[in-house]
PDB file of C-alpha atoms in Angstrom:
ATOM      1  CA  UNK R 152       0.000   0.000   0.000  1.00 55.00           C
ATOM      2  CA  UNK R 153       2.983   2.174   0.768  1.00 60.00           C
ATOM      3  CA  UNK R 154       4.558   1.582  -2.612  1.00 59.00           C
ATOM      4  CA  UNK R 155       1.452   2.022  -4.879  1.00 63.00           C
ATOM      5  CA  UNK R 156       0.501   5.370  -2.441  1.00 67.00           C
ATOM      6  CA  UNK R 157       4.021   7.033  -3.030  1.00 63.00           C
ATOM      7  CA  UNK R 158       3.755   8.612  -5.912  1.00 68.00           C
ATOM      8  CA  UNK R 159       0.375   9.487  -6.660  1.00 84.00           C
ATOM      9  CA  UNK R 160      -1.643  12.143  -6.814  1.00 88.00           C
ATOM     10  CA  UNK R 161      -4.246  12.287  -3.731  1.00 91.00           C
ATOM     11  CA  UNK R 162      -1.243  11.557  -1.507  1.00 92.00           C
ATOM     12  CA  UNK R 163       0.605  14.626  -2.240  1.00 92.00           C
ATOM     13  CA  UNK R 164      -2.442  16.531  -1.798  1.00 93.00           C
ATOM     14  CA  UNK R 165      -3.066  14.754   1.578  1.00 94.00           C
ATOM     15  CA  UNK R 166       0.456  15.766   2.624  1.00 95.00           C
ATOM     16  CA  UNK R 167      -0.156  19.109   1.172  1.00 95.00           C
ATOM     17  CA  UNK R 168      -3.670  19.862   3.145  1.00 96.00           C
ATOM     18  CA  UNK R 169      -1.618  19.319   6.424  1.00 96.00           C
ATOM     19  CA  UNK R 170       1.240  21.124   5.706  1.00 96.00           C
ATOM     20  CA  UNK R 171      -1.537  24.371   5.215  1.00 96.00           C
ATOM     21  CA  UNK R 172      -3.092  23.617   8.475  1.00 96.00           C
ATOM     22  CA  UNK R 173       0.221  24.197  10.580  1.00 96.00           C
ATOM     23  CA  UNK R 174       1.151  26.746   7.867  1.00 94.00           C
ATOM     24  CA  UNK R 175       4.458  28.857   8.419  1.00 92.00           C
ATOM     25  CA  UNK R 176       5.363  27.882  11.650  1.00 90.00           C
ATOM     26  CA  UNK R 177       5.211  24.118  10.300  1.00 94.00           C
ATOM     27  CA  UNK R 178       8.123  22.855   8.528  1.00 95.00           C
ATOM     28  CA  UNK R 179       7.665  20.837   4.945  1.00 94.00           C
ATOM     29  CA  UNK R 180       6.552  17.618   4.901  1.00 96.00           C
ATOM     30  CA  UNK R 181       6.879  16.365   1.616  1.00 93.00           C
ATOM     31  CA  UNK R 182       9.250  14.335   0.154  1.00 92.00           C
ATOM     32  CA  UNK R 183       9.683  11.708  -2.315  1.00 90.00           C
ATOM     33  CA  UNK R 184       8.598   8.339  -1.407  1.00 89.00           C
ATOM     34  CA  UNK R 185       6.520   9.737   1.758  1.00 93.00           C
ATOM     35  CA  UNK R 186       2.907   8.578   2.412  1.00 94.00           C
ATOM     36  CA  UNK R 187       0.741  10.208   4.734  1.00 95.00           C
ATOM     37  CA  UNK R 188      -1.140   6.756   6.059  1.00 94.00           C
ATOM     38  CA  UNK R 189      -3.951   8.161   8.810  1.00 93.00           C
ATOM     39  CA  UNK R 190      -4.424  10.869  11.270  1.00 96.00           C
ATOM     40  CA  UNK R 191      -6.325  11.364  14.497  1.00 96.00           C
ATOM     41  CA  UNK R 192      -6.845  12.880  17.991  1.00 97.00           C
ATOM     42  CA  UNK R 193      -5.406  11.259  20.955  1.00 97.00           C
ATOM     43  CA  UNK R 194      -5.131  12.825  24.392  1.00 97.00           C
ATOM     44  CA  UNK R 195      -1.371  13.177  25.241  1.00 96.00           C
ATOM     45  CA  UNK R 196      -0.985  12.990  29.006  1.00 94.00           C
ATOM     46  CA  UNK R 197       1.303  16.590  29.278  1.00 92.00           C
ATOM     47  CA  UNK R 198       2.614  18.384  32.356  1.00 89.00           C
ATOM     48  CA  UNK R 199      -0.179  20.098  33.554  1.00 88.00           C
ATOM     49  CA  UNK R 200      -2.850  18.202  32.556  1.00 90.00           C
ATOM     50  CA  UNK R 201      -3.799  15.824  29.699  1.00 93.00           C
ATOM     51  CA  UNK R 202      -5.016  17.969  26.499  1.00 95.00           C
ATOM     52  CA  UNK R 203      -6.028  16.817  22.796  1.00 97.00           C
ATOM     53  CA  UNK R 204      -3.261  16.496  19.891  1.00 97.00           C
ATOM     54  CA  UNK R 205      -3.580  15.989  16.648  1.00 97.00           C
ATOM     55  CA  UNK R 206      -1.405  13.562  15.114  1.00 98.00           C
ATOM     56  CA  UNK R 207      -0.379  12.255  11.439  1.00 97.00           C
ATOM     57  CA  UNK R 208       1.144   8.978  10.914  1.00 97.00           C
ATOM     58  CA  UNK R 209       3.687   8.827   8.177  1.00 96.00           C
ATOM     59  CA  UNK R 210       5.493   5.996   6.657  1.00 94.00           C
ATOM     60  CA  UNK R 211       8.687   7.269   8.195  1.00 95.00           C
ATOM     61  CA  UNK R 212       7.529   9.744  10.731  1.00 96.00           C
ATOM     62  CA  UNK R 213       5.174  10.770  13.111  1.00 97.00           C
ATOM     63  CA  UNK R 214       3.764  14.497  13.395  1.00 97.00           C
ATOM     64  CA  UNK R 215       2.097  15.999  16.521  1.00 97.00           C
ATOM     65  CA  UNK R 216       0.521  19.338  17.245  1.00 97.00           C
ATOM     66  CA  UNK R 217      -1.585  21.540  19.238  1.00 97.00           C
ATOM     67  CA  UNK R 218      -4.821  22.166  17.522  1.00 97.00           C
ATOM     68  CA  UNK R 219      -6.576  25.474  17.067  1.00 96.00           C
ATOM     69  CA  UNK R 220      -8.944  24.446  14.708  1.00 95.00           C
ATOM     70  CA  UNK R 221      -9.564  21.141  13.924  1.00 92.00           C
ATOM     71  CA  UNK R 222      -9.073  20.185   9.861  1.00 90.00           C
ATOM     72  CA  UNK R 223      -8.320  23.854   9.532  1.00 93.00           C
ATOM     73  CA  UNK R 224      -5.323  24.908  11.976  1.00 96.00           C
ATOM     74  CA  UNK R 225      -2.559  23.542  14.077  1.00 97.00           C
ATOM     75  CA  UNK R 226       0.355  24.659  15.344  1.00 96.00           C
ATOM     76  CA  UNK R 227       3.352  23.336  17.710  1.00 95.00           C
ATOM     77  CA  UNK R 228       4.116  20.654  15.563  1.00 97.00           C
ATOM     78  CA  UNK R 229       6.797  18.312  16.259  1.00 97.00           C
ATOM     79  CA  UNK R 230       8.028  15.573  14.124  1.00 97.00           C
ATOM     80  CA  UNK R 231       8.877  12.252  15.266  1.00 96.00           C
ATOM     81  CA  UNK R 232      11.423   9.549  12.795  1.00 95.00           C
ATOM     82  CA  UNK R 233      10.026   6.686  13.232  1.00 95.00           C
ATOM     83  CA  UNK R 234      13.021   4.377  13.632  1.00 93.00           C
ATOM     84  CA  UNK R 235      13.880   6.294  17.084  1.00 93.00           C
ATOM     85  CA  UNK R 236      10.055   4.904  18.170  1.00 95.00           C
ATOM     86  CA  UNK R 237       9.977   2.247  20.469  1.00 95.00           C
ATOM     87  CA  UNK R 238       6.298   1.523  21.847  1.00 96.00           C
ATOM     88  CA  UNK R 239       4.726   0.335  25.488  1.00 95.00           C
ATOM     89  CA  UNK R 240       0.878  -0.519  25.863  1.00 96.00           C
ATOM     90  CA  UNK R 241       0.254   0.723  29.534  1.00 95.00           C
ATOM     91  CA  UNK R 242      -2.869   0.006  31.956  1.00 95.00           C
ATOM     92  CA  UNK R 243      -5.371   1.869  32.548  1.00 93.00           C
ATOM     93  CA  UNK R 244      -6.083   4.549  35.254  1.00 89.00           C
ATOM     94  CA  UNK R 245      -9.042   6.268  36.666  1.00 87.00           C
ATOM     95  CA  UNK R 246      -8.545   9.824  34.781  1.00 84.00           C
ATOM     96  CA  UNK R 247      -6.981   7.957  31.606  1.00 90.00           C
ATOM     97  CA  UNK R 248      -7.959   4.929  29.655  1.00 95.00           C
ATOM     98  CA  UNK R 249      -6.664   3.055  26.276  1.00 97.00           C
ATOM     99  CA  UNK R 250      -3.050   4.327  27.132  1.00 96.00           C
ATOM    100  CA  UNK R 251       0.154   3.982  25.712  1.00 96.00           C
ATOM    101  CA  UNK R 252       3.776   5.006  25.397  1.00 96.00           C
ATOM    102  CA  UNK R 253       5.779   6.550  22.944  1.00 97.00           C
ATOM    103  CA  UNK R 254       9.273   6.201  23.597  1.00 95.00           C
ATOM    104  CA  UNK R 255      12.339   7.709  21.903  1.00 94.00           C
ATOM    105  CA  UNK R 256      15.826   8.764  22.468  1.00 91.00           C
ATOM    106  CA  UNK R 257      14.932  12.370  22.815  1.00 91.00           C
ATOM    107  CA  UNK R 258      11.282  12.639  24.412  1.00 92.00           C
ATOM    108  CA  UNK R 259       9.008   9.599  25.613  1.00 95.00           C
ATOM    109  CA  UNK R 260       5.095  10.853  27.082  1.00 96.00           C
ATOM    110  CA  UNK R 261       1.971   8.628  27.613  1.00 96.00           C
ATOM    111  CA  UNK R 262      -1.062   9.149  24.994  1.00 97.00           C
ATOM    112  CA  UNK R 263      -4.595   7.764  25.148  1.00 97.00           C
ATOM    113  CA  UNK R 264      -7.078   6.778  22.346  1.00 97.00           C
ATOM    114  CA  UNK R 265     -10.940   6.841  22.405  1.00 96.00           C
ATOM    115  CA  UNK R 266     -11.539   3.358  22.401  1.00 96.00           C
ATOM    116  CA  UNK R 267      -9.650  -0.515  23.143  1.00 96.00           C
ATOM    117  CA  UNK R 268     -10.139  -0.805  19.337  1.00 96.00           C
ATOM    118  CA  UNK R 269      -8.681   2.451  17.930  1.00 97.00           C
ATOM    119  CA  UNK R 270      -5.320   2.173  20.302  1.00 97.00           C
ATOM    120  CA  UNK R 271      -4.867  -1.568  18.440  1.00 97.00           C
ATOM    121  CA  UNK R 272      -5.402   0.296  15.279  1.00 97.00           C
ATOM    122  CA  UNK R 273      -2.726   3.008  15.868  1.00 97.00           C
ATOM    123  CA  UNK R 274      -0.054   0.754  17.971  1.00 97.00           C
ATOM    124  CA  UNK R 275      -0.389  -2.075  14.741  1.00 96.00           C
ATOM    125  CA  UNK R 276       0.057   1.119  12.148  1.00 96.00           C
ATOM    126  CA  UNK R 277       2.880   2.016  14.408  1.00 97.00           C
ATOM    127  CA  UNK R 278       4.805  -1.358  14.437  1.00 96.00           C
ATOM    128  CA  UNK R 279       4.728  -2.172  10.717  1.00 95.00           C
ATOM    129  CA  UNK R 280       6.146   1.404   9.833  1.00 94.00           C
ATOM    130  CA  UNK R 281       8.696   0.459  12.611  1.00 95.00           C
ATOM    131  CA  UNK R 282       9.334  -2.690  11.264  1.00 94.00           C
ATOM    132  CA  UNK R 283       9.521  -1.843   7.457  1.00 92.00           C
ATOM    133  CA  UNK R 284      11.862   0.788   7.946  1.00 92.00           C
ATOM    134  CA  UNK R 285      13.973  -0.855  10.176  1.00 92.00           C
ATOM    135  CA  UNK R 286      14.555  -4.223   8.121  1.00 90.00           C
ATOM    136  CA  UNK R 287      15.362  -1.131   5.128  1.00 86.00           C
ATOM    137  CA  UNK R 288      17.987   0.249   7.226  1.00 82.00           C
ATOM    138  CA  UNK R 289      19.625  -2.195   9.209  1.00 82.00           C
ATOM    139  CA  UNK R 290      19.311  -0.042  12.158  1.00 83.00           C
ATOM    140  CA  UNK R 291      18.581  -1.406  15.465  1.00 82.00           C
ATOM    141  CA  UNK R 292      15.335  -0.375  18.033  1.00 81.00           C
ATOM    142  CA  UNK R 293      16.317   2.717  20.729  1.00 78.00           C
ATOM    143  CA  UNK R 294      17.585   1.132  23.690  1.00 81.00           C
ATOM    144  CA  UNK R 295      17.811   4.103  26.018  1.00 86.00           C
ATOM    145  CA  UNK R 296      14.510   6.076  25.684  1.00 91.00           C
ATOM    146  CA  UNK R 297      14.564   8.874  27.718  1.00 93.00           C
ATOM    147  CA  UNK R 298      12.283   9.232  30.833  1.00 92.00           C
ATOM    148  CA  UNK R 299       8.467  10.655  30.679  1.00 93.00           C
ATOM    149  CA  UNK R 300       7.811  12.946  32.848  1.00 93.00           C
ATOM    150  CA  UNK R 301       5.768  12.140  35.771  1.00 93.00           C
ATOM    151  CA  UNK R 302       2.725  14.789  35.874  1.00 92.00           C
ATOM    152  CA  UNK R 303       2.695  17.677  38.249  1.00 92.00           C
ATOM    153  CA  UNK R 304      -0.385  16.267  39.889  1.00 89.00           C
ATOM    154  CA  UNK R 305       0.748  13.132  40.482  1.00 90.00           C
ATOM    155  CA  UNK R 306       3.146  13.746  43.800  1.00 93.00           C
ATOM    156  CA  UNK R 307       1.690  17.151  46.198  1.00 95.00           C
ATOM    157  CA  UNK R 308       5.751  16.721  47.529  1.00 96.00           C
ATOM    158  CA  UNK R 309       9.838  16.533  46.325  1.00 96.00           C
ATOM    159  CA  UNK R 310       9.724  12.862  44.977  1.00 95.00           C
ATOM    160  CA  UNK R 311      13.411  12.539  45.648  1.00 95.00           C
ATOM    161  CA  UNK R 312      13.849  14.388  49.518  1.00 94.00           C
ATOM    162  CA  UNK R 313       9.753  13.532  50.404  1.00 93.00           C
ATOM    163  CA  UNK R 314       9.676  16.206  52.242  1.00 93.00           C
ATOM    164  CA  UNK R 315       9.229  19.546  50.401  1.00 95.00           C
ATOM    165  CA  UNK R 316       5.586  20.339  50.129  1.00 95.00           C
ATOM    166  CA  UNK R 317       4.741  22.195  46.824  1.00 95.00           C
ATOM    167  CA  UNK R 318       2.364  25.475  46.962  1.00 93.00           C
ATOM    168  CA  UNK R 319       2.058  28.313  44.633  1.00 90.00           C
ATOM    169  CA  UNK R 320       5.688  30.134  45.748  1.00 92.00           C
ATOM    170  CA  UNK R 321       7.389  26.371  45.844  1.00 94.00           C
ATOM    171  CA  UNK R 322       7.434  25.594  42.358  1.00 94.00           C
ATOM    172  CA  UNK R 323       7.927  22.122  40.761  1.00 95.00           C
ATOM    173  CA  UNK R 324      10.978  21.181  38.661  1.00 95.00           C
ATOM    174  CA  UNK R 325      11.273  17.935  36.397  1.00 96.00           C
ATOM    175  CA  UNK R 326      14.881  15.965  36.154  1.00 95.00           C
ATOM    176  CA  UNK R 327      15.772  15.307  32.311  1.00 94.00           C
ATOM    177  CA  UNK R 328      17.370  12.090  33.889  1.00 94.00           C
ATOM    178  CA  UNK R 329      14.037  10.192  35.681  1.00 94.00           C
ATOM    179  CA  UNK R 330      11.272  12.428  34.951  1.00 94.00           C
ATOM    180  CA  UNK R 331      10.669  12.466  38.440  1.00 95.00           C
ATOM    181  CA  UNK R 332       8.819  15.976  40.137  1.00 96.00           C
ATOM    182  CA  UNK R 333      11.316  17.723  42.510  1.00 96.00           C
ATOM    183  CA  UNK R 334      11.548  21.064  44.600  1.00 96.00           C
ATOM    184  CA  UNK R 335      14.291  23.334  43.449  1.00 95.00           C
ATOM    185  CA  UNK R 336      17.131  22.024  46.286  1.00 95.00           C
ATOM    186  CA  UNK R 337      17.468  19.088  44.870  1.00 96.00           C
ATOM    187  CA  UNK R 338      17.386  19.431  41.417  1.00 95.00           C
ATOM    188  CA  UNK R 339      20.216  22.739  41.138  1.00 94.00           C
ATOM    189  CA  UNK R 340      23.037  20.657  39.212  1.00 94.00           C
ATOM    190  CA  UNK R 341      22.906  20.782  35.573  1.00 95.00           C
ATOM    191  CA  UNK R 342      24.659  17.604  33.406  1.00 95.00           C
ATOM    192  CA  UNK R 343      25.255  17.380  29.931  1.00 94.00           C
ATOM    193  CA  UNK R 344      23.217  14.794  27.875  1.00 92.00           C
ATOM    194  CA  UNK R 345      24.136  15.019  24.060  1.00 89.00           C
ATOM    195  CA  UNK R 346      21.255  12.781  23.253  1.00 86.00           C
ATOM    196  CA  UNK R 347      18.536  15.122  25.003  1.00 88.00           C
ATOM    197  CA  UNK R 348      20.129  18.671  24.516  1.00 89.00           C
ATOM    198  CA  UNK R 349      23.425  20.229  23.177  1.00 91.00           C
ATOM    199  CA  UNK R 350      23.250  22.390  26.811  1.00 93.00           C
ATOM    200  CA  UNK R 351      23.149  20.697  30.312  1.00 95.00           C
ATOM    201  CA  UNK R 352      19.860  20.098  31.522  1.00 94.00           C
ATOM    202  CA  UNK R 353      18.370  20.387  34.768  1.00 96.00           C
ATOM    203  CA  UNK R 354      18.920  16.695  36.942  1.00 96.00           C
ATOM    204  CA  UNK R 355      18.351  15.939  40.227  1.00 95.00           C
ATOM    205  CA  UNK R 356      20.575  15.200  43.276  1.00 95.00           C
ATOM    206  CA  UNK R 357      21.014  10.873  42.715  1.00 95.00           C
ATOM    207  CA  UNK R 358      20.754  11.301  38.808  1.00 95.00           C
ATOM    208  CA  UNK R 359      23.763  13.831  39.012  1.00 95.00           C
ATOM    209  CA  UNK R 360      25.693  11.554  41.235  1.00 95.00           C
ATOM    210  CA  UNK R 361      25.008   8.441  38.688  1.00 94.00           C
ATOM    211  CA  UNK R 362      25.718  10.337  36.038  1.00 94.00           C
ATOM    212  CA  UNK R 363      29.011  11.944  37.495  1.00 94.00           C
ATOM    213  CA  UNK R 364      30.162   8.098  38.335  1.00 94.00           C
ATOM    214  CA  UNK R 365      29.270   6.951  34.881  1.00 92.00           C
ATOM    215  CA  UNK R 366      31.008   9.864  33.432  1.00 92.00           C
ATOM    216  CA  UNK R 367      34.489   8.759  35.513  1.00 92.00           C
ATOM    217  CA  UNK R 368      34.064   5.100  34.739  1.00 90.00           C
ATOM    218  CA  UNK R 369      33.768   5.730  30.879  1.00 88.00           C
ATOM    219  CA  UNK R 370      37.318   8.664  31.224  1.00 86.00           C
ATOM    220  CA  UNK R 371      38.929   5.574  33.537  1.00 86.00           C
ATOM    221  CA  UNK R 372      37.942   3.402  30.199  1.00 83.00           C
ATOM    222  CA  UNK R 373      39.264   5.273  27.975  1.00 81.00           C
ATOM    223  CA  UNK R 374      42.817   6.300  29.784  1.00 82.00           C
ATOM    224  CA  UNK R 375      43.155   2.223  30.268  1.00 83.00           C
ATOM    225  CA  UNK R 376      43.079   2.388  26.174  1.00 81.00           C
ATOM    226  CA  UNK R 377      45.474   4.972  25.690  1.00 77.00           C
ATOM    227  CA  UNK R 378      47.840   4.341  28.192  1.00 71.00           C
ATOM    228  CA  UNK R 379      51.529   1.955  26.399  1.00 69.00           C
ATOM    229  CA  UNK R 380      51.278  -1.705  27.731  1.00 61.00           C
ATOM    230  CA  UNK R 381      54.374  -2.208  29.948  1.00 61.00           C
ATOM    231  CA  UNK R 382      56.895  -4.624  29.109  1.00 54.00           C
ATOM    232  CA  UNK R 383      56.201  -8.351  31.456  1.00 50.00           C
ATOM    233  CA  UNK R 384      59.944  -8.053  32.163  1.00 47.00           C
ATOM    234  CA  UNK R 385      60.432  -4.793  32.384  1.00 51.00           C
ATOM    235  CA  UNK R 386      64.001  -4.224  34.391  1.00 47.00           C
ATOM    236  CA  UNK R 387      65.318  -7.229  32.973  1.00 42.00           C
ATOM    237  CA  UNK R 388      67.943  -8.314  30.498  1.00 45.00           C
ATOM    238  CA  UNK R 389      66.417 -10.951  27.734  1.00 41.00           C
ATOM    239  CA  UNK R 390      68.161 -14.389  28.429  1.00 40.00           C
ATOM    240  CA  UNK R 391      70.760 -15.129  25.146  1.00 40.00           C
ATOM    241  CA  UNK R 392      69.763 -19.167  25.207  1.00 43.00           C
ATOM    242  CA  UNK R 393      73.009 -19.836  25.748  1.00 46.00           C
ATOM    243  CA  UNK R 394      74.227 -22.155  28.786  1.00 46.00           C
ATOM    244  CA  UNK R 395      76.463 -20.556  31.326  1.00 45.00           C
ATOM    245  CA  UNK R 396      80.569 -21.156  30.782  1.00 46.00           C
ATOM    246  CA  UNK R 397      80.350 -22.736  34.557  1.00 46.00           C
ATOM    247  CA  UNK R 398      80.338 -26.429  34.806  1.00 46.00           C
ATOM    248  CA  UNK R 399      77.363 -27.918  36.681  1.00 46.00           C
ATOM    249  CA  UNK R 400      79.539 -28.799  39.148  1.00 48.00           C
ATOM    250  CA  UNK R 401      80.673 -25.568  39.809  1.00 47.00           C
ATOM    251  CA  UNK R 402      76.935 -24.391  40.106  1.00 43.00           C
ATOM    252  CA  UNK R 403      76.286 -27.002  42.463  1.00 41.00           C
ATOM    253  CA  UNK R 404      78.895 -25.627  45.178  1.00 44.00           C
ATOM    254  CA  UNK R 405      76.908 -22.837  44.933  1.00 44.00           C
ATOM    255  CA  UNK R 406      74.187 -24.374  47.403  1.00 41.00           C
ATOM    256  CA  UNK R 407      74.183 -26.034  50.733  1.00 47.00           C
ATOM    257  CA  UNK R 408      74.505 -29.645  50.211  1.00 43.00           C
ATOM    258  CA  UNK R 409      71.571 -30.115  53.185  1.00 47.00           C
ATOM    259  CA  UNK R 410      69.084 -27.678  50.780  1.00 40.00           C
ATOM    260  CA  UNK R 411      65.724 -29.119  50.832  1.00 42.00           C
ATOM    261  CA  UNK R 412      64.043 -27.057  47.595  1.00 35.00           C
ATOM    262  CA  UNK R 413      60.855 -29.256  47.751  1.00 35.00           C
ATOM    263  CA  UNK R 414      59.728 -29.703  51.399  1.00 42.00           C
ATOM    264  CA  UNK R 415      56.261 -30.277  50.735  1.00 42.00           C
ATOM    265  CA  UNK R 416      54.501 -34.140  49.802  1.00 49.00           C
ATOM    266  CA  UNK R 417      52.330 -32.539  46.773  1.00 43.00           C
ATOM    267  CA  UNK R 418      52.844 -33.456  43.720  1.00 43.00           C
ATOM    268  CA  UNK R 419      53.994 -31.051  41.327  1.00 37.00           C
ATOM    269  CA  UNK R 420      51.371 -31.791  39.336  1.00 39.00           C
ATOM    270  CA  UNK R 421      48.682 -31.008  41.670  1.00 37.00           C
ATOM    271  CA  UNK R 422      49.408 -27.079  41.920  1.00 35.00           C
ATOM    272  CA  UNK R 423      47.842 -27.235  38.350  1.00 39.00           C
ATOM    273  CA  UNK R 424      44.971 -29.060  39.291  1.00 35.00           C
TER     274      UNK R 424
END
């Protein structure tokens, strides 16, 4: 369906339509060999509170917005590849319902469809992009999604010191790391995460100090690499082969004649055993 839908006329106009609807803050969408395969609302579960997004499954990406107008405007749109998309089917709550996850390197949040039957639909869409364009790429799944973010209502305290109590002058802080809600004491060190963020993001206390370690163990790693291999005998002269000029004879007046070199009953054998 992908193949026969790549080139043809109704789905460039498809891809057109919702490249109008985020207009100039959007950025292009088309390009050759790109199908636009379905589209919906789901409820992504965000910060505050969970709030209706408009999404577009591609063949090779997945587009998300805020809408304004539905059919007729969107804007914050955000592009996912699909080859960074790793997916988790989650259980259901008392606010939420037909929930997922949408994991990838960069950002992973929980969405939520209408029904049991339209979440199957969009998690088996899902997979099979996945799928195809991994076996076309010989790339391998993400294996270190990054961390939702817990919502702000979720904890009413610092989920890390359990004891700060949040209120309208305590504000609420979110570590890049875990995701988890903290107060501002122990989230103040900043770490640098190429994968999430060419700056240092915002961490709390324990991720900082895992992160720190990690950071040592990989420099410790790398000096072991660098560093010349030392000779086995360093200090030593190499041995020419040759036998000594002294008789054995001589040599032998060179020990006690009452030496006892092997004073214990085992074997010699049995030190190797």
């Amino acid at each position: 369906m992908m193949d026969h839908l790549a080139n043809t006329e109704i789905n460039s106009q498809r891809i057109a339509a919702v490249e109008n609807c985020f207009g100039a803050s959007g950025q292009p969408l088309a390009l050759p060999g790109r199908v636009l395969l379905g589209e919906g609302i789901l409820t992504k579960e965000c910060r505050k509170k969970p709030k209706p997004r408009i999404f577009f499954l591609f063949n090779d990406i997945l587009v998300y917005g805020s809408i304004i107008i539905n059919k007729r405007k969107y804007n914050s749109q955000h592009i996912i590849p699909l080859e960074d998309v790793t997916l988790e089917t989650l259980p259901d709550t008392l606010q939420m319902k037909n929930r997922w996850m949408i994991k990838t390197s960069k950002k992973s949040f929980v969405v939520s469809a209408a029904s049991l039957t339209e979440r199957k639909e969009w998690i088996s869409h899902l997979e099979e992009c996945i799928k195809h364009l991994l076996s076309k790429t010989g790339r391998q799944p993400c294996r270190e999604p990054a961390a939702p973010w817990i919502p702000d209502k979720a904890t009413d305290i610092c989920m890390r010191c359990t004891h700060t109590k949040f209120s309208t002058l305590t504000r609420r802080h979110h570590c890049r790391k875990c995701g988890f809600v903290v107060c501002a004491d122990c989230s103040r060190q900043r770490f640098l995460m190429p994968r999430l963020s060419p700056k240092p993001l915002r961490v709390c206390n324990l991720c900082y100090r895992q992160l720190l370690a990690e950071k040592k163990k990989e420099a410790e790693a790398d000096r072991r690499q660098t560093e010349p291999i030392p000779s086995a005998m360093q200090g030593y002269e190499p041995s020419s082969g040759d036998d000594s000029d002294k008789s054995d004879d001589e040599k032998a007046e060179q020990w006690p004649a009452d030496t006892e070199f092997y004073t214990s009953q085992v074997s010699w054998s049995s030190f190797h055993s």
